[in-house]
CSV table of C-alpha atoms and ligand atoms in Angstrom, one decimal:
chain,number,residue,atom,x,y,z
A,848,MET,CA,-33.5,-39.9,-4.2
A,849,THR,CA,-36.1,-37.8,-6.0
A,850,ILE,CA,-35.3,-35.6,-8.8
A,851,LEU,CA,-35.7,-31.9,-8.0
A,852,ILE,CA,-38.4,-31.1,-10.4
A,853,GLU,CA,-40.3,-33.8,-12.3
A,854,ASN,CA,-42.3,-33.4,-15.5
A,855,ARG,CA,-41.8,-29.7,-15.5
A,856,ILE,CA,-41.7,-27.8,-18.6
A,857,PHE,CA,-39.1,-25.1,-18.1
A,858,ALA,CA,-39.6,-21.5,-19.3
A,859,HIS,CA,-37.3,-20.4,-22.1
A,860,SER,CA,-35.1,-18.5,-19.7
A,861,MET,CA,-33.6,-19.7,-16.5
A,862,GLU,CA,-35.2,-19.0,-13.1
A,863,ALA,CA,-33.4,-16.8,-10.6
A,864,ILE,CA,-30.8,-18.5,-8.4
A,865,THR,CA,-32.8,-17.4,-5.4
A,866,GLU,CA,-35.5,-19.9,-6.4
A,867,PHE,CA,-32.9,-22.6,-5.8
A,868,TYR,CA,-32.2,-21.6,-2.2
A,869,PRO,CA,-35.2,-23.4,-0.7
A,870,LEU,CA,-34.1,-26.6,-2.5
A,871,LEU,CA,-30.7,-26.5,-0.8
A,872,SER,CA,-32.1,-28.1,2.4
A,873,THR,CA,-32.8,-31.4,0.5
A,874,PRO,CA,-29.4,-33.0,-0.3
A,875,LYS,CA,-28.9,-34.2,-3.8
A,876,ASN,CA,-26.4,-35.9,-6.0
A,877,VAL,CA,-24.6,-33.3,-7.9
A,878,VAL,CA,-21.8,-32.8,-10.5
A,879,ILE,CA,-20.1,-29.4,-10.5
A,880,THR,CA,-18.2,-28.4,-13.7
A,881,MET,CA,-16.3,-25.5,-15.2
A,882,HIS,CA,-14.6,-24.3,-18.4
A,883,GLN,CA,-11.7,-26.2,-20.1
A,884,LYS,CA,-8.2,-25.5,-18.9
A,885,PRO,CA,-9.7,-24.1,-15.6
A,886,ASP,CA,-8.1,-21.1,-14.0
A,887,GLY,CA,-8.0,-20.1,-10.3
A,888,ASP,CA,-11.6,-18.8,-10.5
A,889,ALA,CA,-13.0,-21.9,-12.2
A,890,LEU,CA,-11.3,-24.4,-9.8
A,891,GLY,CA,-11.7,-22.2,-6.8
A,892,SER,CA,-15.4,-21.7,-7.3
A,893,THR,CA,-16.2,-25.3,-8.1
A,894,LEU,CA,-14.2,-26.6,-5.2
A,895,GLY,CA,-15.6,-24.0,-2.8
A,896,LEU,CA,-19.2,-24.8,-3.8
A,897,SER,CA,-18.5,-28.6,-3.5
A,898,LEU,CA,-17.1,-28.2,0.0
A,899,PHE,CA,-20.1,-26.1,1.0
A,900,LEU,CA,-22.7,-28.5,-0.5
A,901,ARG,CA,-21.0,-31.4,1.2
A,902,LYS,CA,-21.6,-29.7,4.5
A,903,LEU,CA,-25.3,-29.8,3.7
A,904,GLY,CA,-25.1,-33.5,3.1
A,905,TYR,CA,-24.8,-33.4,-0.7
A,906,LYS,CA,-22.9,-36.0,-2.7
A,907,THR,CA,-20.7,-34.0,-5.0
A,908,HIS,CA,-18.3,-34.6,-7.8
A,909,VAL,CA,-16.2,-31.9,-9.4
A,910,ILE,CA,-15.3,-32.6,-13.1
A,911,SER,CA,-12.9,-30.5,-15.1
A,912,PRO,CA,-13.1,-30.8,-18.9
A,913,THR,CA,-9.3,-30.9,-19.2
A,914,ASN,CA,-6.2,-30.6,-17.1
A,915,TRP,CA,-5.1,-27.4,-15.4
A,916,ALA,CA,-2.0,-25.6,-14.2
A,917,HIS,CA,0.2,-27.3,-11.6
A,918,PHE,CA,0.2,-24.2,-9.3
A,919,LEU,CA,-3.5,-24.9,-8.5
A,920,ASN,CA,-3.0,-28.4,-7.3
A,921,TRP,CA,-2.8,-27.4,-3.6
A,922,LEU,CA,-6.4,-26.1,-3.5
A,923,PRO,CA,-8.4,-27.9,-0.9
A,924,GLY,CA,-10.3,-30.8,-2.5
A,925,CYS,CA,-8.3,-30.5,-5.8
A,926,ASP,CA,-7.0,-34.1,-5.4
A,927,ASN,CA,-10.6,-35.3,-6.0
A,928,VAL,CA,-11.2,-33.4,-9.2
A,929,ILE,CA,-12.0,-35.7,-12.1
A,930,GLU,CA,-10.4,-34.9,-15.4
A,931,TYR,CA,-13.0,-35.6,-18.1
A,932,GLU,CA,-10.6,-36.2,-21.0
A,933,THR,CA,-8.7,-39.0,-19.1
A,934,ASN,CA,-11.8,-40.4,-17.3
A,935,LEU,CA,-14.5,-40.5,-20.0
A,936,ALA,CA,-16.5,-43.5,-18.6
A,937,VAL,CA,-16.5,-42.3,-15.0
A,938,SER,CA,-17.4,-38.7,-15.9
A,939,THR,CA,-20.1,-39.8,-18.2
A,940,LYS,CA,-21.7,-42.0,-15.6
A,941,LEU,CA,-21.5,-39.3,-12.9
A,942,VAL,CA,-23.1,-36.7,-15.2
A,943,ASN,CA,-25.8,-39.1,-16.3
A,944,GLU,CA,-26.6,-40.1,-12.7
A,945,ALA,CA,-26.6,-36.5,-11.3
A,946,ASP,CA,-29.8,-34.8,-10.2
A,947,VAL,CA,-28.2,-31.4,-10.6
A,948,VAL,CA,-25.3,-30.1,-12.6
A,949,PHE,CA,-23.8,-26.9,-11.5
A,950,CYS,CA,-22.0,-25.0,-14.4
A,951,LEU,CA,-19.5,-22.5,-13.0
A,952,ASP,CA,-17.4,-19.8,-14.7
A,953,PHE,CA,-18.7,-20.5,-18.2
A,954,ASN,CA,-22.0,-19.9,-19.8
A,955,VAL,CA,-21.9,-21.7,-23.2
A,956,PHE,CA,-21.3,-25.4,-23.4
A,957,SER,CA,-18.7,-25.0,-26.1
A,958,ARG,CA,-16.3,-23.6,-23.4
A,959,THR,CA,-16.2,-27.2,-22.0
A,960,LYS,CA,-14.6,-28.5,-25.2
A,961,ASN,CA,-15.2,-32.3,-25.7
A,962,MET,CA,-17.5,-32.4,-22.7
A,963,ALA,CA,-20.1,-30.1,-24.3
A,964,PRO,CA,-22.4,-32.9,-25.8
A,965,LEU,CA,-22.5,-34.7,-22.5
A,966,LEU,CA,-23.7,-31.6,-20.7
A,967,GLU,CA,-26.0,-30.6,-23.4
A,968,ASN,CA,-27.8,-33.9,-23.4
A,969,SER,CA,-27.8,-34.4,-19.7
A,970,LYS,CA,-31.3,-34.6,-18.2
A,971,ALA,CA,-30.2,-33.2,-14.9
A,972,VAL,CA,-31.4,-29.8,-13.6
A,973,LYS,CA,-28.6,-27.4,-14.7
A,974,VAL,CA,-27.7,-24.4,-12.5
A,975,LEU,CA,-25.5,-21.6,-13.9
A,976,ILE,CA,-23.3,-19.3,-11.8
A,977,ASP,CA,-21.2,-17.1,-14.0
A,978,HIS,CA,-20.0,-13.7,-14.8
A,979,HIS,CA,-19.3,-13.8,-18.6
A,980,GLU,CA,-21.2,-11.9,-21.3
A,981,GLU,CA,-24.0,-13.5,-23.4
A,982,PRO,CA,-25.0,-16.5,-21.5
A,983,GLN,CA,-26.9,-19.3,-23.2
A,984,LYS,CA,-29.8,-18.8,-20.7
A,985,ASP,CA,-32.3,-21.2,-22.2
A,986,ALA,CA,-29.9,-24.1,-21.4
A,987,PHE,CA,-30.1,-23.7,-17.7
A,988,GLN,CA,-33.1,-24.1,-15.3
A,989,TYR,CA,-31.8,-21.9,-12.5
A,990,GLY,CA,-29.0,-19.5,-12.3
A,991,ILE,CA,-27.3,-16.2,-12.1
A,992,SER,CA,-25.3,-14.4,-14.8
A,993,ASP,CA,-23.8,-11.2,-13.6
A,994,THR,CA,-21.1,-9.5,-15.7
A,995,HIS,CA,-20.5,-6.9,-13.0
A,996,LYS,CA,-19.2,-9.5,-10.6
A,997,SER,CA,-15.4,-9.8,-10.1
A,998,SER,CA,-15.4,-13.5,-10.3
A,999,THR,CA,-17.4,-16.7,-10.1
A,1000,CYS,CA,-15.9,-17.2,-6.6
A,1001,GLU,CA,-17.5,-14.0,-5.4
A,1002,MET,CA,-20.8,-15.2,-6.8
A,1003,VAL,CA,-20.5,-18.5,-5.0
A,1004,TYR,CA,-19.8,-16.5,-1.8
A,1005,ASP,CA,-23.0,-14.5,-2.4
A,1006,PHE,CA,-24.9,-17.8,-3.1
A,1007,ILE,CA,-23.8,-19.2,0.3
A,1008,VAL,CA,-24.4,-16.0,2.3
A,1009,ASP,CA,-27.7,-15.0,0.6
A,1010,ALA,CA,-29.1,-18.5,1.0
A,1011,GLY,CA,-28.5,-18.1,4.8
A,1012,TYR,CA,-25.4,-20.4,5.2
A,1013,SER,CA,-22.7,-17.8,5.9
A,1014,GLY,CA,-21.8,-19.7,9.1
A,1015,LEU,CA,-20.8,-22.8,7.1
A,1016,ILE,CA,-17.9,-21.0,5.4
A,1017,ASP,CA,-14.8,-22.5,6.9
A,1018,LEU,CA,-11.1,-22.0,6.1
A,1019,ASP,CA,-11.0,-24.4,3.2
A,1020,ILE,CA,-14.0,-22.9,1.5
A,1021,ALA,CA,-12.6,-19.4,2.2
A,1022,THR,CA,-9.2,-20.5,0.7
A,1023,CYS,CA,-10.9,-21.7,-2.5
A,1024,LEU,CA,-13.1,-18.7,-2.9
A,1025,TYR,CA,-10.3,-16.2,-2.2
A,1026,THR,CA,-8.1,-17.8,-4.8
A,1027,GLY,CA,-10.5,-17.1,-7.6
A,1028,ILE,CA,-11.4,-13.6,-6.4
A,1029,MET,CA,-7.6,-12.8,-6.2
A,1030,THR,CA,-6.8,-14.2,-9.7
A,1031,ASP,CA,-9.8,-12.8,-11.5
A,1032,THR,CA,-9.3,-9.3,-10.1
A,1033,GLY,CA,-5.6,-9.3,-11.1
A,1034,ALA,CA,-4.9,-9.3,-7.3
A,1035,PHE,CA,-7.5,-6.6,-6.6
A,1036,ARG,CA,-6.5,-4.2,-9.3
A,1037,PHE,CA,-9.3,-4.4,-11.9
A,1038,PRO,CA,-12.3,-2.1,-11.7
A,1039,SER,CA,-14.5,-5.2,-10.8
A,1040,THR,CA,-12.9,-5.0,-7.4
A,1041,LYS,CA,-15.9,-3.4,-5.6
A,1042,ALA,CA,-16.4,-2.9,-1.9
A,1043,SER,CA,-18.3,-6.2,-1.9
A,1044,VAL,CA,-15.1,-8.0,-2.9
A,1045,HIS,CA,-13.1,-6.5,0.0
A,1046,GLN,CA,-16.0,-7.3,2.4
A,1047,ALA,CA,-15.9,-10.9,1.4
A,1048,VAL,CA,-12.1,-11.0,1.9
A,1049,ALA,CA,-12.6,-9.3,5.3
A,1050,HIS,CA,-14.9,-12.2,6.2
A,1051,PHE,CA,-12.3,-14.7,5.0
A,1052,LYS,CA,-9.6,-13.0,7.1
A,1053,GLN,CA,-11.8,-13.1,10.2
A,1054,ILE,CA,-11.9,-16.9,9.9
A,1055,GLY,CA,-8.1,-17.2,9.6
A,1056,LEU,CA,-7.3,-17.0,5.8
A,1057,ASN,CA,-3.6,-16.9,5.0
A,1058,HIS,CA,-3.7,-14.7,2.0
A,1059,THR,CA,0.1,-14.4,1.7
A,1060,ALA,CA,0.5,-18.1,1.3
A,1061,ILE,CA,-2.1,-18.2,-1.4
A,1062,HIS,CA,-0.4,-15.3,-3.3
A,1063,GLU,CA,2.9,-17.2,-3.1
A,1064,ARG,CA,1.4,-20.5,-4.3
A,1065,ILE,CA,-0.1,-18.8,-7.3
A,1066,TYR,CA,2.4,-16.2,-8.3
A,1067,ASP,CA,5.7,-17.4,-6.9
A,1068,SER,CA,5.6,-20.9,-8.2
A,1069,PHE,CA,7.5,-20.7,-11.6
A,1070,ARG,CA,9.8,-23.4,-12.7
A,1071,GLU,CA,13.1,-21.9,-14.1
A,1072,THR,CA,12.1,-22.7,-17.7
A,1073,ARG,CA,8.9,-20.7,-17.3
A,1074,LEU,CA,10.7,-17.6,-16.1
A,1075,ARG,CA,13.2,-17.9,-19.0
A,1076,PHE,CA,10.3,-18.4,-21.4
A,1077,LEU,CA,8.7,-15.2,-20.1
A,1078,GLY,CA,12.1,-13.4,-20.6
A,1079,ASN,CA,12.4,-14.6,-24.1
A,1080,ALA,CA,8.8,-13.6,-24.9
A,1081,LEU,CA,9.3,-10.1,-23.7
A,1082,LEU,CA,12.7,-9.7,-25.4
A,1083,ASN,CA,12.0,-11.3,-28.7
A,1084,ARG,CA,8.2,-11.9,-29.3
A,1085,MET,CA,6.7,-8.5,-28.4
A,1086,GLU,CA,5.8,-5.7,-30.8
A,1087,VAL,CA,4.7,-2.3,-29.6
A,1088,LEU,CA,2.4,-0.4,-31.9
A,1089,TYR,CA,2.6,3.1,-30.5
A,1090,GLN,CA,0.2,4.6,-32.9
A,1091,PHE,CA,-2.5,2.4,-31.5
A,1092,ASN,CA,-1.3,2.3,-27.9
A,1093,THR,CA,-1.2,-1.4,-28.4
A,1094,ALA,CA,1.3,-4.2,-27.8
A,1095,VAL,CA,1.1,-7.6,-29.4
A,1096,MET,CA,3.0,-10.8,-28.7
A,1097,MET,CA,3.3,-13.8,-30.9
A,1098,ILE,CA,4.4,-17.2,-29.5
A,1099,PRO,CA,5.5,-19.8,-32.1
A,1100,ARG,CA,5.2,-23.5,-31.4
A,1101,THR,CA,9.0,-23.8,-31.4
A,1102,ASP,CA,9.2,-21.6,-28.2
A,1103,LEU,CA,6.6,-23.8,-26.4
A,1104,ILE,CA,8.8,-26.8,-27.2
A,1105,HIS,CA,12.2,-25.2,-26.5
A,1106,PHE,CA,11.2,-24.0,-23.0
A,1107,ASN,CA,9.2,-27.2,-22.3
A,1108,THR,CA,6.1,-25.2,-21.4
A,1109,GLN,CA,3.3,-26.8,-19.5
A,1110,THR,CA,-0.3,-26.0,-18.9
A,1111,GLY,CA,-0.5,-22.6,-17.2
A,1112,ASP,CA,2.9,-21.4,-18.3
A,1113,THR,CA,1.5,-18.8,-20.7
A,1114,GLU,CA,-1.1,-17.6,-18.2
A,1115,GLY,CA,-0.6,-13.9,-17.3
A,1116,LEU,CA,1.8,-13.3,-20.1
A,1117,VAL,CA,-0.5,-10.9,-21.9
A,1118,ASN,CA,-0.8,-8.8,-18.7
A,1119,TYR,CA,2.9,-7.8,-18.7
A,1120,MET,CA,2.3,-5.7,-21.8
A,1121,LEU,CA,-0.2,-3.6,-19.9
A,1122,ALA,CA,2.7,-2.5,-17.7
A,1123,LEU,CA,3.9,-0.4,-20.6
A,1124,GLU,CA,3.1,3.3,-20.0
A,1125,GLY,CA,0.2,4.5,-22.0
A,1126,ILE,CA,-0.7,1.0,-23.4
A,1127,LYS,CA,-4.5,0.5,-23.7
A,1128,PHE,CA,-4.7,-2.8,-25.5
A,1129,ALA,CA,-2.5,-5.9,-25.2
A,1130,ALA,CA,-2.9,-9.1,-27.3
A,1131,ILE,CA,-1.1,-12.4,-27.4
A,1132,VAL,CA,-1.5,-15.2,-29.9
A,1133,ILE,CA,-0.1,-18.6,-29.1
A,1134,ASP,CA,0.5,-21.4,-31.6
A,1135,ARG,CA,-0.5,-24.2,-29.2
A,1136,ASP,CA,-3.0,-26.3,-31.1
A,1137,GLU,CA,-3.0,-28.0,-34.5
A,1138,ASN,CA,-6.4,-26.6,-35.4
A,1139,ALA,CA,-6.3,-23.1,-34.1
A,1140,ARG,CA,-4.2,-20.3,-32.7
A,1141,LYS,CA,-5.4,-19.0,-29.3
A,1142,TRP,CA,-5.7,-15.3,-28.7
A,1143,SER,CA,-5.9,-13.5,-25.4
A,1144,PHE,CA,-6.9,-9.8,-25.3
A,1145,ARG,CA,-6.6,-7.4,-22.3
A,1146,SER,CA,-7.4,-3.7,-22.2
A,1147,LYS,CA,-7.4,-0.8,-19.8
A,1148,GLY,CA,-10.2,1.7,-19.7
A,1149,ALA,CA,-13.0,2.0,-22.3
A,1150,PHE,CA,-11.6,-0.2,-25.1
A,1151,ASP,CA,-13.9,-3.3,-25.1
A,1152,VAL,CA,-11.9,-6.4,-25.9
A,1153,ASN,CA,-15.0,-8.7,-25.6
A,1154,LYS,CA,-16.6,-6.9,-28.6
A,1155,PHE,CA,-13.3,-7.0,-30.4
A,1156,ALA,CA,-12.9,-10.7,-29.8
A,1157,ARG,CA,-16.4,-11.5,-30.9
A,1158,ALA,CA,-16.2,-9.3,-34.0
A,1159,HIS,CA,-12.9,-10.6,-35.4
A,1160,PHE,CA,-11.6,-13.7,-33.5
A,1161,ASP,CA,-14.6,-16.0,-32.8
A,1162,GLY,CA,-14.3,-15.4,-29.1
A,1163,GLY,CA,-15.5,-13.3,-26.2
A,1164,GLY,CA,-15.1,-12.8,-22.5
A,1165,HIS,CA,-15.3,-9.5,-20.6
A,1166,LYS,CA,-14.8,-5.9,-21.5
A,1167,ASN,CA,-11.2,-5.8,-20.3
A,1168,ALA,CA,-10.3,-9.5,-20.7
A,1169,ALA,CA,-11.3,-11.8,-23.5
A,1170,GLY,CA,-10.0,-14.6,-25.7
A,1171,GLY,CA,-10.5,-15.9,-29.2
A,1172,LEU,CA,-9.2,-18.1,-32.1
A,1173,SER,CA,-7.6,-17.8,-35.5
A,1174,ARG,CA,-7.7,-20.8,-37.9
A,1175,GLU,CA,-5.0,-19.4,-40.1
A,1176,PRO,CA,-1.2,-19.8,-39.5
A,1177,LEU,CA,0.5,-17.6,-36.9
A,1178,ASP,CA,1.9,-15.0,-39.2
A,1179,GLU,CA,-1.4,-14.6,-41.0
A,1180,ALA,CA,-3.2,-14.4,-37.7
A,1181,ILE,CA,-0.9,-11.5,-36.7
A,1182,LYS,CA,-1.4,-9.8,-40.1
A,1183,LYS,CA,-5.2,-10.0,-39.6
A,1184,PHE,CA,-4.8,-8.5,-36.2
A,1185,LYS,CA,-2.9,-5.6,-37.5
A,1186,SER,CA,-5.2,-4.9,-40.4
A,1187,VAL,CA,-8.3,-5.1,-38.0
A,1188,LEU,CA,-6.6,-2.6,-35.7
A,1189,ASP,CA,-6.9,0.1,-38.4
A,1190,GLU,CA,-10.7,0.1,-37.8
A,1191,TYR,CA,-10.0,1.1,-34.2
A,1192,GLU,CA,-7.4,3.8,-34.8
A,1193,ALA,CA,-9.6,6.7,-33.7
A,1194,GLU,CA,-10.5,5.0,-30.4
A,1195,LEU,CA,-7.0,3.6,-29.7
A,1196,SER,CA,-4.8,6.5,-30.7
A,1197,GLU,CA,-6.2,8.9,-28.1
A,1198,PRO,CA,-3.8,9.0,-25.1
A,1199,TYR,CA,-4.8,6.8,-22.2
A,1200,GLN,CA,-6.7,8.7,-19.5
A,1201,TYR,CA,-5.7,7.6,-16.0
B,1811,5GP,P1,-7.9,-15.9,-21.3
B,1811,5GP,O1,-7.3,-14.8,-22.2
B,1811,5GP,O2,-7.4,-15.8,-19.9
B,1811,5GP,O3,-7.9,-17.2,-21.9
B,1811,5GP,O4,-9.5,-15.5,-21.2
B,1811,5GP,C1,-9.9,-14.2,-20.8
B,1811,5GP,C2,-11.4,-14.2,-20.6
B,1811,5GP,O5,-12.0,-14.4,-21.8
B,1811,5GP,C3,-11.8,-15.3,-19.7
B,1811,5GP,O6,-12.9,-14.8,-18.9
B,1811,5GP,C4,-12.4,-16.4,-20.6
B,1811,5GP,O7,-13.4,-17.1,-20.0
B,1811,5GP,C5,-12.8,-15.6,-21.8
B,1811,5GP,N1,-12.5,-16.4,-23.0
B,1811,5GP,C6,-11.3,-16.8,-23.4
B,1811,5GP,N2,-11.3,-17.4,-24.6
B,1811,5GP,C7,-12.6,-17.4,-25.0
B,1811,5GP,C8,-13.3,-17.9,-26.2
B,1811,5GP,O8,-12.7,-18.4,-27.1
B,1811,5GP,N3,-14.6,-17.6,-26.2
B,1811,5GP,C9,-15.3,-16.9,-25.2
B,1811,5GP,N4,-16.6,-16.7,-25.3
B,1811,5GP,N5,-14.6,-16.5,-24.1
B,1811,5GP,C10,-13.3,-16.7,-24.0
B,1812,MN,MN1,-13.9,-16.2,-13.8
């Protein structure tokens, strides 16, 4: 099989994804990868793209940098996803032998954790499809980075349709893509839910999508310990800072152990705090890792948590949903958060405008 583009010196910035469309008709050997601890959008988009490319005769392998939440295991094709951390040799071989590596739902290699050097050093043609801020554009030969898009799944849908293959979208592909669109839009509530999102969903419904089953698989799949963990977090670990229209939650390691939490159990926890009337900013810090405490930030309206996370917590994301890290112990991380909040008092203390 010939490599897509030989001896080509790439420009400093990636070429438009549209330039890749003509290349689709020549099947290649591809790896499709995503950010660590993949969510519904990361797994949905990579699996949806993989199923589509296979229909074009491609040989595809989907590799996740780490494990993921059990409530995503039912996704079509999920059984074949290779976990990098537990399959180092196989993953390395596949990346090294790939003609093309598709990078979905992340835009800086550091988001793939231990897999980053493998991707960075890969000689394959790299294609980016992503909707996060500040992409490392010079690392990709082709791609699209659009922060206005609801989800990477919506972008994969556009990729398939715009390249002229709308007719190849079957129920499995629709199921994968719907999952990421649903989860990344907070079940169609965030401002990113444009008409184009509902149009894609209408297409999926026309080919038989069972959206109720998907919603139940994702949101009604708690183990008892997870629901009790949530109850404890809301009762005992949340602080409401009314002068800043902010709520913050702190999860100590002991809670994670006591409730036997598993990957995915803390997902969505931060969003509950946005249910408080008038709250504009919600933050959670979890003492999961030896090396760092993990922050998640969510906002409603104009408050930009991507900027906040970048400025103070070595993170990033989107305007209304971002993440970050603290190297210090949990109580110091919280102290830092509260002291940083002072800088935003003028912005946050104004009542929320519906
Ligand atoms: P979550 O809070 O669900 O982990 O992440 C919210 C959003 O922020 C996601 O889109 C995620 O990709 C992004 N994000 C989370 N953590 C980080 C981080 O440490 N760095 C950057 N650049 N983005 C992050
Ligand atoms: Mn996403």
